[in-house]
mmCIF file of C-alpha atoms in Angstrom:
data_model
loop_
_atom_site.group_PDB
_atom_site.id
_atom_site.type_symbol
_atom_site.label_atom_id
_atom_site.label_comp_id
_atom_site.label_asym_id
_atom_site.label_seq_id
_atom_site.Cartn_x
_atom_site.Cartn_y
_atom_site.Cartn_z
ATOM 1 C CA UNK A 26 -52.031 81.913 -70.903
ATOM 2 C CA UNK A 27 -56.079 82.424 -71.704
ATOM 3 C CA UNK A 28 -57.610 84.013 -68.612
ATOM 4 C CA UNK A 29 -59.515 81.201 -68.273
ATOM 5 C CA UNK A 30 -61.088 77.879 -69.802
ATOM 6 C CA UNK A 31 -64.168 78.162 -72.110
ATOM 7 C CA UNK A 32 -65.993 75.813 -69.540
ATOM 8 C CA UNK A 33 -64.890 77.649 -66.426
ATOM 9 C CA UNK A 34 -66.416 80.681 -68.269
ATOM 10 C CA UNK A 35 -69.525 79.166 -68.742
ATOM 11 C CA UNK A 36 -69.468 78.131 -65.099
ATOM 12 C CA UNK A 37 -69.354 81.690 -64.051
ATOM 13 C CA UNK A 38 -72.082 82.874 -66.235
ATOM 14 C CA UNK A 39 -74.368 80.141 -64.598
ATOM 15 C CA UNK A 40 -73.233 81.179 -61.210
ATOM 16 C CA UNK A 41 -73.964 84.637 -61.916
ATOM 17 C CA UNK A 42 -77.792 83.994 -63.111
ATOM 18 C CA UNK A 43 -78.168 81.863 -60.112
ATOM 19 C CA UNK A 44 -77.086 84.252 -57.490
ATOM 20 C CA UNK A 45 -78.324 87.316 -59.261
ATOM 21 C CA UNK A 46 -81.778 85.662 -59.173
ATOM 22 C CA UNK A 47 -81.455 84.769 -55.432
ATOM 23 C CA UNK A 48 -80.280 88.581 -54.590
ATOM 24 C CA UNK A 49 -82.726 89.978 -56.615
ATOM 25 C CA UNK A 50 -85.770 88.412 -55.055
ATOM 26 C CA UNK A 51 -85.232 89.821 -51.725
ATOM 27 C CA UNK A 52 -83.246 92.793 -53.045
ATOM 28 C CA UNK A 53 -79.947 91.357 -50.947
ATOM 29 C CA UNK A 54 -77.275 93.651 -51.799
ATOM 30 C CA UNK A 55 -74.566 91.642 -49.576
ATOM 31 C CA UNK A 56 -75.390 88.632 -51.659
ATOM 32 C CA UNK A 57 -75.396 90.564 -54.843
ATOM 33 C CA UNK A 58 -72.089 92.288 -54.188
ATOM 34 C CA UNK A 59 -70.625 88.700 -54.445
ATOM 35 C CA UNK A 60 -71.587 88.386 -58.059
ATOM 36 C CA UNK A 61 -71.285 92.149 -59.245
ATOM 37 C CA UNK A 62 -69.057 94.893 -58.920
ATOM 38 C CA UNK A 63 -68.101 98.170 -60.448
ATOM 39 C CA UNK A 64 -70.560 100.310 -62.226
ATOM 40 C CA UNK A 65 -72.970 97.254 -62.871
ATOM 41 C CA UNK A 66 -73.451 96.786 -59.050
ATOM 42 C CA UNK A 67 -74.168 100.463 -58.732
ATOM 43 C CA UNK A 68 -76.804 100.187 -61.168
ATOM 44 C CA UNK A 69 -78.457 97.574 -59.784
ATOM 45 C CA UNK A 70 -78.393 98.748 -56.327
ATOM 46 C CA UNK A 71 -80.108 101.807 -57.555
ATOM 47 C CA UNK A 72 -82.702 99.517 -59.065
ATOM 48 C CA UNK A 73 -83.334 98.323 -55.508
ATOM 49 C CA UNK A 74 -83.394 101.502 -54.306
ATOM 50 C CA UNK A 75 -85.779 102.874 -56.636
ATOM 51 C CA UNK A 76 -88.170 100.000 -55.815
ATOM 52 C CA UNK A 77 -87.947 100.229 -52.042
ATOM 53 C CA UNK A 78 -89.070 104.024 -52.810
ATOM 54 C CA UNK A 79 -92.532 102.636 -54.108
ATOM 55 C CA UNK A 80 -95.434 101.554 -51.881
ATOM 56 C CA UNK A 81 -95.452 97.982 -51.688
ATOM 57 C CA UNK A 82 -98.696 97.583 -53.738
ATOM 58 C CA UNK A 83 -96.964 99.555 -56.594
ATOM 59 C CA UNK A 84 -94.004 97.063 -56.509
ATOM 60 C CA UNK A 85 -94.037 94.334 -59.520
ATOM 61 C CA UNK A 86 -93.192 90.964 -58.530
ATOM 62 C CA UNK A 87 -89.716 89.910 -59.487
ATOM 63 C CA UNK A 88 -89.441 87.295 -62.330
ATOM 64 C CA UNK A 89 -86.722 85.138 -62.292
ATOM 65 C CA UNK A 90 -84.517 84.861 -65.403
ATOM 66 C CA UNK A 91 -81.171 83.069 -66.345
ATOM 67 C CA UNK A 92 -78.571 83.752 -69.240
ATOM 68 C CA UNK A 93 -77.950 81.278 -71.528
ATOM 69 C CA UNK A 94 -74.607 80.294 -70.831
ATOM 70 C CA UNK A 95 -74.347 76.869 -72.978
ATOM 71 C CA UNK A 96 -74.802 79.157 -76.119
ATOM 72 C CA UNK A 97 -73.043 82.426 -74.785
ATOM 73 C CA UNK A 98 -70.432 83.759 -77.116
ATOM 74 C CA UNK A 99 -66.984 83.882 -75.503
ATOM 75 C CA UNK A 100 -64.160 86.339 -75.600
ATOM 76 C CA UNK A 101 -61.616 84.966 -73.608
ATOM 77 C CA UNK A 102 -58.357 86.755 -73.839
ATOM 78 C CA UNK A 103 -54.874 85.670 -73.749
ATOM 79 C CA UNK A 104 -52.842 87.759 -70.782
ATOM 80 C CA UNK A 105 -49.784 88.571 -69.953
ATOM 81 C CA UNK A 106 -47.941 87.841 -66.415
ATOM 82 C CA UNK A 107 -49.287 89.864 -63.654
ATOM 83 C CA UNK A 108 -52.327 91.286 -65.560
ATOM 84 C CA UNK A 109 -56.011 91.163 -63.750
ATOM 85 C CA UNK A 110 -57.957 88.142 -65.452
ATOM 86 C CA UNK A 111 -61.060 88.953 -67.246
ATOM 87 C CA UNK A 112 -63.483 87.797 -70.220
ATOM 88 C CA UNK A 113 -66.518 89.242 -72.233
ATOM 89 C CA UNK A 114 -69.450 87.422 -73.492
ATOM 90 C CA UNK A 115 -72.090 87.960 -75.817
ATOM 91 C CA UNK A 116 -75.495 86.624 -73.700
ATOM 92 C CA UNK A 117 -78.948 85.840 -74.434
ATOM 93 C CA UNK A 118 -81.513 85.929 -71.415
ATOM 94 C CA UNK A 119 -83.853 83.432 -73.739
ATOM 95 C CA UNK A 120 -82.592 80.239 -74.669
ATOM 96 C CA UNK A 121 -81.775 79.701 -78.459
ATOM 97 C CA UNK A 122 -82.198 83.422 -78.789
ATOM 98 C CA UNK A 123 -79.191 85.424 -80.540
ATOM 99 C CA UNK A 124 -77.134 87.143 -77.945
ATOM 100 C CA UNK A 125 -78.588 91.123 -77.192
ATOM 101 C CA UNK A 126 -75.995 91.794 -74.721
ATOM 102 C CA UNK A 127 -72.428 92.041 -74.026
ATOM 103 C CA UNK A 128 -71.035 91.601 -70.608
ATOM 104 C CA UNK A 129 -67.798 91.706 -68.714
ATOM 105 C CA UNK A 130 -66.870 89.445 -65.889
ATOM 106 C CA UNK A 131 -63.571 90.226 -63.822
ATOM 107 C CA UNK A 132 -61.846 88.246 -61.260
ATOM 108 C CA UNK A 133 -61.420 89.918 -57.910
ATOM 109 C CA UNK A 134 -58.120 88.166 -56.712
ATOM 110 C CA UNK A 135 -59.023 89.563 -52.876
ATOM 111 C CA UNK A 136 -62.401 87.672 -52.947
ATOM 112 C CA UNK A 137 -60.938 84.959 -55.086
ATOM 113 C CA UNK A 138 -64.231 84.986 -57.364
ATOM 114 C CA UNK A 139 -65.499 86.120 -60.624
ATOM 115 C CA UNK A 140 -68.035 89.184 -60.871
ATOM 116 C CA UNK A 141 -69.738 90.883 -63.495
ATOM 117 C CA UNK A 142 -68.943 94.432 -63.589
ATOM 118 C CA UNK A 143 -70.697 95.806 -66.900
ATOM 119 C CA UNK A 144 -73.440 94.717 -69.617
ATOM 120 C CA UNK A 145 -74.690 96.604 -72.318
ATOM 121 C CA UNK A 146 -77.597 96.351 -74.304
ATOM 122 C CA UNK A 147 -76.723 95.614 -77.968
ATOM 123 C CA UNK A 148 -78.618 97.658 -80.619
ATOM 124 C CA UNK A 149 -77.922 94.890 -83.323
ATOM 125 C CA UNK A 150 -77.726 90.996 -83.304
ATOM 126 C CA UNK A 151 -74.704 91.517 -85.298
ATOM 127 C CA UNK A 152 -71.628 90.842 -83.009
ATOM 128 C CA UNK A 153 -68.279 92.712 -83.368
ATOM 129 C CA UNK A 154 -65.758 90.791 -85.294
ATOM 130 C CA UNK A 155 -63.329 90.080 -82.312
ATOM 131 C CA UNK A 156 -59.929 88.382 -83.623
ATOM 132 C CA UNK A 157 -59.797 84.714 -82.305
ATOM 133 C CA UNK A 158 -56.669 82.550 -82.557
ATOM 134 C CA UNK A 159 -56.614 78.930 -83.612
ATOM 135 C CA UNK A 160 -57.508 77.769 -79.969
ATOM 136 C CA UNK A 161 -60.577 80.285 -80.123
ATOM 137 C CA UNK A 162 -58.756 82.915 -77.502
ATOM 138 C CA UNK A 163 -59.058 86.372 -77.931
ATOM 139 C CA UNK A 164 -56.170 89.038 -77.599
ATOM 140 C CA UNK A 165 -56.555 91.806 -75.292
ATOM 141 C CA UNK A 166 -54.978 95.248 -75.891
ATOM 142 C CA UNK A 167 -54.747 98.485 -73.927
ATOM 143 C CA UNK A 168 -57.963 100.222 -73.872
ATOM 144 C CA UNK A 169 -56.417 103.657 -73.057
ATOM 145 C CA UNK A 170 -53.635 105.851 -74.216
ATOM 146 C CA UNK A 171 -53.407 103.019 -77.229
ATOM 147 C CA UNK A 172 -51.567 104.741 -79.925
ATOM 148 C CA UNK A 173 -52.413 101.903 -82.485
ATOM 149 C CA UNK A 174 -56.155 102.858 -82.268
ATOM 150 C CA UNK A 175 -58.270 105.553 -83.708
ATOM 151 C CA UNK A 176 -59.639 106.240 -80.725
ATOM 152 C CA UNK A 177 -59.162 105.051 -76.744
ATOM 153 C CA UNK A 178 -61.665 104.982 -73.983
ATOM 154 C CA UNK A 179 -60.776 108.486 -72.734
ATOM 155 C CA UNK A 180 -61.864 109.951 -76.099
ATOM 156 C CA UNK A 181 -64.709 107.564 -76.371
ATOM 157 C CA UNK A 182 -65.911 108.598 -73.104
ATOM 158 C CA UNK A 183 -65.671 112.273 -73.777
ATOM 159 C CA UNK A 184 -67.632 111.673 -77.116
ATOM 160 C CA UNK A 185 -70.518 110.338 -75.267
ATOM 161 C CA UNK A 186 -70.507 112.934 -72.687
ATOM 162 C CA UNK A 187 -70.393 115.694 -75.607
ATOM 163 C CA UNK A 188 -73.682 113.819 -77.251
ATOM 164 C CA UNK A 189 -75.599 114.342 -73.965
ATOM 165 C CA UNK A 190 -74.623 117.673 -73.365
ATOM 166 C CA UNK A 191 -74.345 119.607 -76.713
ATOM 167 C CA UNK A 192 -75.940 116.628 -79.147
ATOM 168 C CA UNK A 193 -72.540 115.900 -80.144
ATOM 169 C CA UNK A 194 -71.490 119.415 -81.696
ATOM 170 C CA UNK A 195 -67.979 119.684 -80.181
ATOM 171 C CA UNK A 196 -66.528 115.944 -80.418
ATOM 172 C CA UNK A 197 -69.719 113.540 -80.411
ATOM 173 C CA UNK A 198 -70.430 113.392 -83.984
ATOM 174 C CA UNK A 199 -66.389 113.681 -85.072
ATOM 175 C CA UNK A 200 -65.587 110.704 -83.127
ATOM 176 C CA UNK A 201 -68.739 108.546 -83.787
ATOM 177 C CA UNK A 202 -70.609 107.864 -87.246
ATOM 178 C CA UNK A 203 -73.997 107.633 -86.954
ATOM 179 C CA UNK A 204 -75.263 104.521 -85.207
ATOM 180 C CA UNK A 205 -78.874 103.671 -83.329
ATOM 181 C CA UNK A 206 -76.854 104.030 -79.933
ATOM 182 C CA UNK A 207 -75.265 107.536 -80.776
ATOM 183 C CA UNK A 208 -78.478 108.746 -82.418
ATOM 184 C CA UNK A 209 -80.434 108.003 -79.324
ATOM 185 C CA UNK A 210 -77.815 109.516 -77.123
ATOM 186 C CA UNK A 211 -78.307 112.902 -79.256
ATOM 187 C CA UNK A 212 -82.026 112.460 -79.421
ATOM 188 C CA UNK A 213 -82.010 112.392 -75.357
ATOM 189 C CA UNK A 214 -80.152 115.848 -75.582
ATOM 190 C CA UNK A 215 -82.381 117.375 -78.436
ATOM 191 C CA UNK A 216 -85.988 116.166 -76.574
ATOM 192 C CA UNK A 217 -85.358 116.364 -72.835
ATOM 193 C CA UNK A 218 -83.562 119.489 -73.133
ATOM 194 C CA UNK A 219 -86.428 121.693 -74.425
ATOM 195 C CA UNK A 220 -89.704 119.730 -73.118
ATOM 196 C CA UNK A 221 -90.055 122.321 -70.400
ATOM 197 C CA UNK A 222 -90.406 125.304 -72.962
ATOM 198 C CA UNK A 223 -90.165 128.481 -71.245
ATOM 199 C CA UNK A 224 -90.904 126.903 -67.899
ATOM 200 C CA UNK A 225 -87.513 125.240 -67.236
ATOM 201 C CA UNK A 226 -84.333 124.360 -68.468
ATOM 202 C CA UNK A 227 -82.647 120.789 -68.592
ATOM 203 C CA UNK A 228 -78.648 120.603 -68.731
ATOM 204 C CA UNK A 229 -76.535 117.420 -69.128
ATOM 205 C CA UNK A 230 -72.943 117.394 -67.960
ATOM 206 C CA UNK A 231 -70.191 114.966 -67.241
ATOM 207 C CA UNK A 232 -69.636 114.050 -63.668
ATOM 208 C CA UNK A 233 -66.993 112.481 -61.526
ATOM 209 C CA UNK A 234 -66.560 108.914 -62.745
ATOM 210 C CA UNK A 235 -65.538 106.510 -60.166
ATOM 211 C CA UNK A 236 -65.539 103.509 -62.874
ATOM 212 C CA UNK A 237 -62.455 104.309 -65.237
ATOM 213 C CA UNK A 238 -61.758 100.604 -65.681
ATOM 214 C CA UNK A 239 -61.855 99.643 -69.593
ATOM 215 C CA UNK A 240 -61.388 96.517 -71.242
ATOM 216 C CA UNK A 241 -60.353 96.097 -75.137
ATOM 217 C CA UNK A 242 -60.111 93.091 -77.434
ATOM 218 C CA UNK A 243 -58.492 92.915 -81.186
ATOM 219 C CA UNK A 244 -60.929 92.953 -83.877
ATOM 220 C CA UNK A 245 -60.172 91.212 -87.260
ATOM 221 C CA UNK A 246 -59.779 94.668 -88.762
ATOM 222 C CA UNK A 247 -56.586 95.443 -86.463
ATOM 223 C CA UNK A 248 -58.974 97.596 -84.145
ATOM 224 C CA UNK A 249 -60.575 96.858 -81.011
ATOM 225 C CA UNK A 250 -63.961 96.333 -79.431
ATOM 226 C CA UNK A 251 -63.943 98.693 -76.249
ATOM 227 C CA UNK A 252 -66.017 98.318 -73.162
ATOM 228 C CA UNK A 253 -66.119 101.088 -70.555
ATOM 229 C CA UNK A 254 -68.255 103.441 -68.457
ATOM 230 C CA UNK A 255 -69.060 106.842 -67.655
ATOM 231 C CA UNK A 256 -71.206 109.095 -65.682
ATOM 232 C CA UNK A 257 -73.304 111.810 -66.497
ATOM 233 C CA UNK A 258 -76.113 114.551 -64.737
ATOM 234 C CA UNK A 259 -79.163 115.884 -65.728
ATOM 235 C CA UNK A 260 -80.150 119.148 -64.051
ATOM 236 C CA UNK A 261 -83.590 120.331 -64.541
ATOM 237 C CA UNK A 262 -84.450 123.592 -63.205
ATOM 238 C CA UNK A 263 -87.384 125.897 -63.243
ATOM 239 C CA UNK A 264 -87.367 129.291 -65.407
ATOM 240 C CA UNK A 265 -88.447 131.319 -62.362
ATOM 241 C CA UNK A 266 -89.829 131.430 -58.939
ATOM 242 C CA UNK A 267 -93.368 130.570 -58.322
ATOM 243 C CA UNK A 268 -92.741 127.202 -60.713
ATOM 244 C CA UNK A 269 -92.026 123.996 -58.923
ATOM 245 C CA UNK A 270 -91.021 120.019 -60.300
ATOM 246 C CA UNK A 271 -93.155 117.786 -59.134
ATOM 247 C CA UNK A 272 -90.791 114.419 -58.695
ATOM 248 C CA UNK A 273 -92.212 111.357 -60.296
ATOM 249 C CA UNK A 274 -93.311 108.120 -59.033
ATOM 250 C CA UNK A 275 -89.778 106.776 -59.687
ATOM 251 C CA UNK A 276 -88.001 109.560 -58.159
ATOM 252 C CA UNK A 277 -89.554 109.021 -54.492
ATOM 253 C CA UNK A 278 -86.748 106.994 -52.970
ATOM 254 C CA UNK A 279 -84.711 109.947 -53.432
ATOM 255 C CA UNK A 280 -86.937 113.159 -53.480
ATOM 256 C CA UNK A 281 -89.611 111.850 -51.013
ATOM 257 C CA UNK A 282 -92.638 113.611 -53.198
ATOM 258 C CA UNK A 283 -91.022 117.029 -52.315
ATOM 259 C CA UNK A 284 -91.318 119.792 -54.880
ATOM 260 C CA UNK A 285 -88.426 121.215 -56.065
ATOM 261 C CA UNK A 286 -86.898 124.367 -57.715
ATOM 262 C CA UNK A 287 -84.129 121.965 -59.347
ATOM 263 C CA UNK A 288 -83.235 118.283 -59.345
ATOM 264 C CA UNK A 289 -79.962 116.939 -60.305
ATOM 265 C CA UNK A 290 -80.057 113.227 -61.288
ATOM 266 C CA UNK A 291 -76.845 111.056 -61.768
ATOM 267 C CA UNK A 292 -76.714 108.443 -64.048
ATOM 268 C CA UNK A 293 -74.217 105.689 -64.421
ATOM 269 C CA UNK A 294 -73.725 104.102 -67.797
ATOM 270 C CA UNK A 295 -71.949 101.196 -69.563
ATOM 271 C CA UNK A 296 -70.820 101.828 -73.041
ATOM 272 C CA UNK A 297 -69.282 99.413 -75.787
ATOM 273 C CA UNK A 298 -67.710 100.759 -79.141
ATOM 274 C CA UNK A 299 -65.690 99.395 -81.943
ATOM 275 C CA UNK A 300 -62.744 101.337 -82.793
ATOM 276 C CA UNK A 301 -60.769 101.265 -86.057
ATOM 277 C CA UNK A 302 -56.924 100.932 -86.264
ATOM 278 C CA UNK A 303 -56.413 104.233 -88.302
ATOM 279 C CA UNK A 304 -57.623 107.650 -87.409
ATOM 280 C CA UNK A 305 -61.437 107.301 -88.615
ATOM 281 C CA UNK A 306 -64.799 107.657 -86.521
ATOM 282 C CA UNK A 307 -65.464 104.612 -84.237
ATOM 283 C CA UNK A 308 -69.118 103.077 -83.786
ATOM 284 C CA UNK A 309 -70.898 102.884 -80.465
ATOM 285 C CA UNK A 310 -72.611 99.739 -80.503
ATOM 286 C CA UNK A 311 -74.826 100.099 -77.464
ATOM 287 C CA UNK A 312 -74.635 101.750 -74.114
ATOM 288 C CA UNK A 313 -77.121 101.248 -70.654
ATOM 289 C CA UNK A 314 -77.713 103.923 -67.865
ATOM 290 C CA UNK A 315 -79.454 103.613 -64.790
ATOM 291 C CA UNK A 316 -80.218 106.899 -62.405
ATOM 292 C CA UNK A 317 -78.058 106.555 -59.024
ATOM 293 C CA UNK A 318 -79.054 109.539 -57.472
ATOM 294 C CA UNK A 319 -81.192 112.455 -57.597
ATOM 295 C CA UNK A 320 -81.139 115.618 -55.512
ATOM 296 C CA UNK A 321 -82.205 119.403 -55.218
ATOM 297 C CA UNK A 322 -83.480 122.040 -53.134
ATOM 298 C CA UNK A 323 -87.233 122.166 -52.204
ATOM 299 C CA UNK A 324 -89.644 125.023 -53.098
ATOM 300 C CA UNK A 325 -89.091 128.058 -50.660
ATOM 301 C CA UNK A 326 -92.656 127.164 -49.155
ATOM 302 C CA UNK A 327 -91.968 123.554 -48.549
ATOM 303 C CA UNK A 328 -88.731 124.454 -46.750
ATOM 304 C CA UNK A 329 -90.629 126.951 -44.645
ATOM 305 C CA UNK A 330 -93.069 124.552 -43.649
ATOM 306 C CA UNK A 331 -90.494 121.788 -42.850
#
């Protein structure tokens, strides 16, 4: 059976937009929790936290927005008995514009409601060629351990972490063909890793990932569109004593303007990739990250004063 009807899916999107705006207006975490879950909720709450770390005068007024649910491109899978219900949607936050984001909504049976769990900014208006049957429904496939695909969510996640950590040297450039998204990750490694010169270092690494759910839909070429999440860290450190890293204004919520000898930032990210049915490179079509934490030891002089 399909996860839900197209009309029901559009109602889910409309409800999400309405309640999301209400929650964002007052940074109401409890209300937001009724329409978001998983990595997306963690990313949204981190945005609230970052805003609350700024002086009131520096906080930008919230501007309401809505997803164009009437023109959303829906990918509603047929599911077997006992499978958790979910669907994907290509969305635009401007009426009449081409979709620019790919979102996943999942039903939370314990709460008897649908919640958005991930959303990815797409680098191209060309949407994945998801296979649809004569009734317009998609086919869900296994995202992890699927031997009928060129890569699964676990390998894709490993390759993305390698793009950040090494610039794709080990697995990143082997698993992915060059796309705007994969090139951007490698550029983050290359530029951020050298920005301090001989004054400091920057190291990227994978981190414990709480959000292991992955969602996959069959594509017309027999491969799959896979939507998943990852978590990574970025650690900046001074090269020798006598130097310090001064936190930026957007770090204030976590670091409180205290100079540090090193800072470790944690990022939660949503990712989307198309995978072939054979052993061939995949395409990273988009990813979206949010800093969810920052910490590090203060400079000794500050610790002594404290």
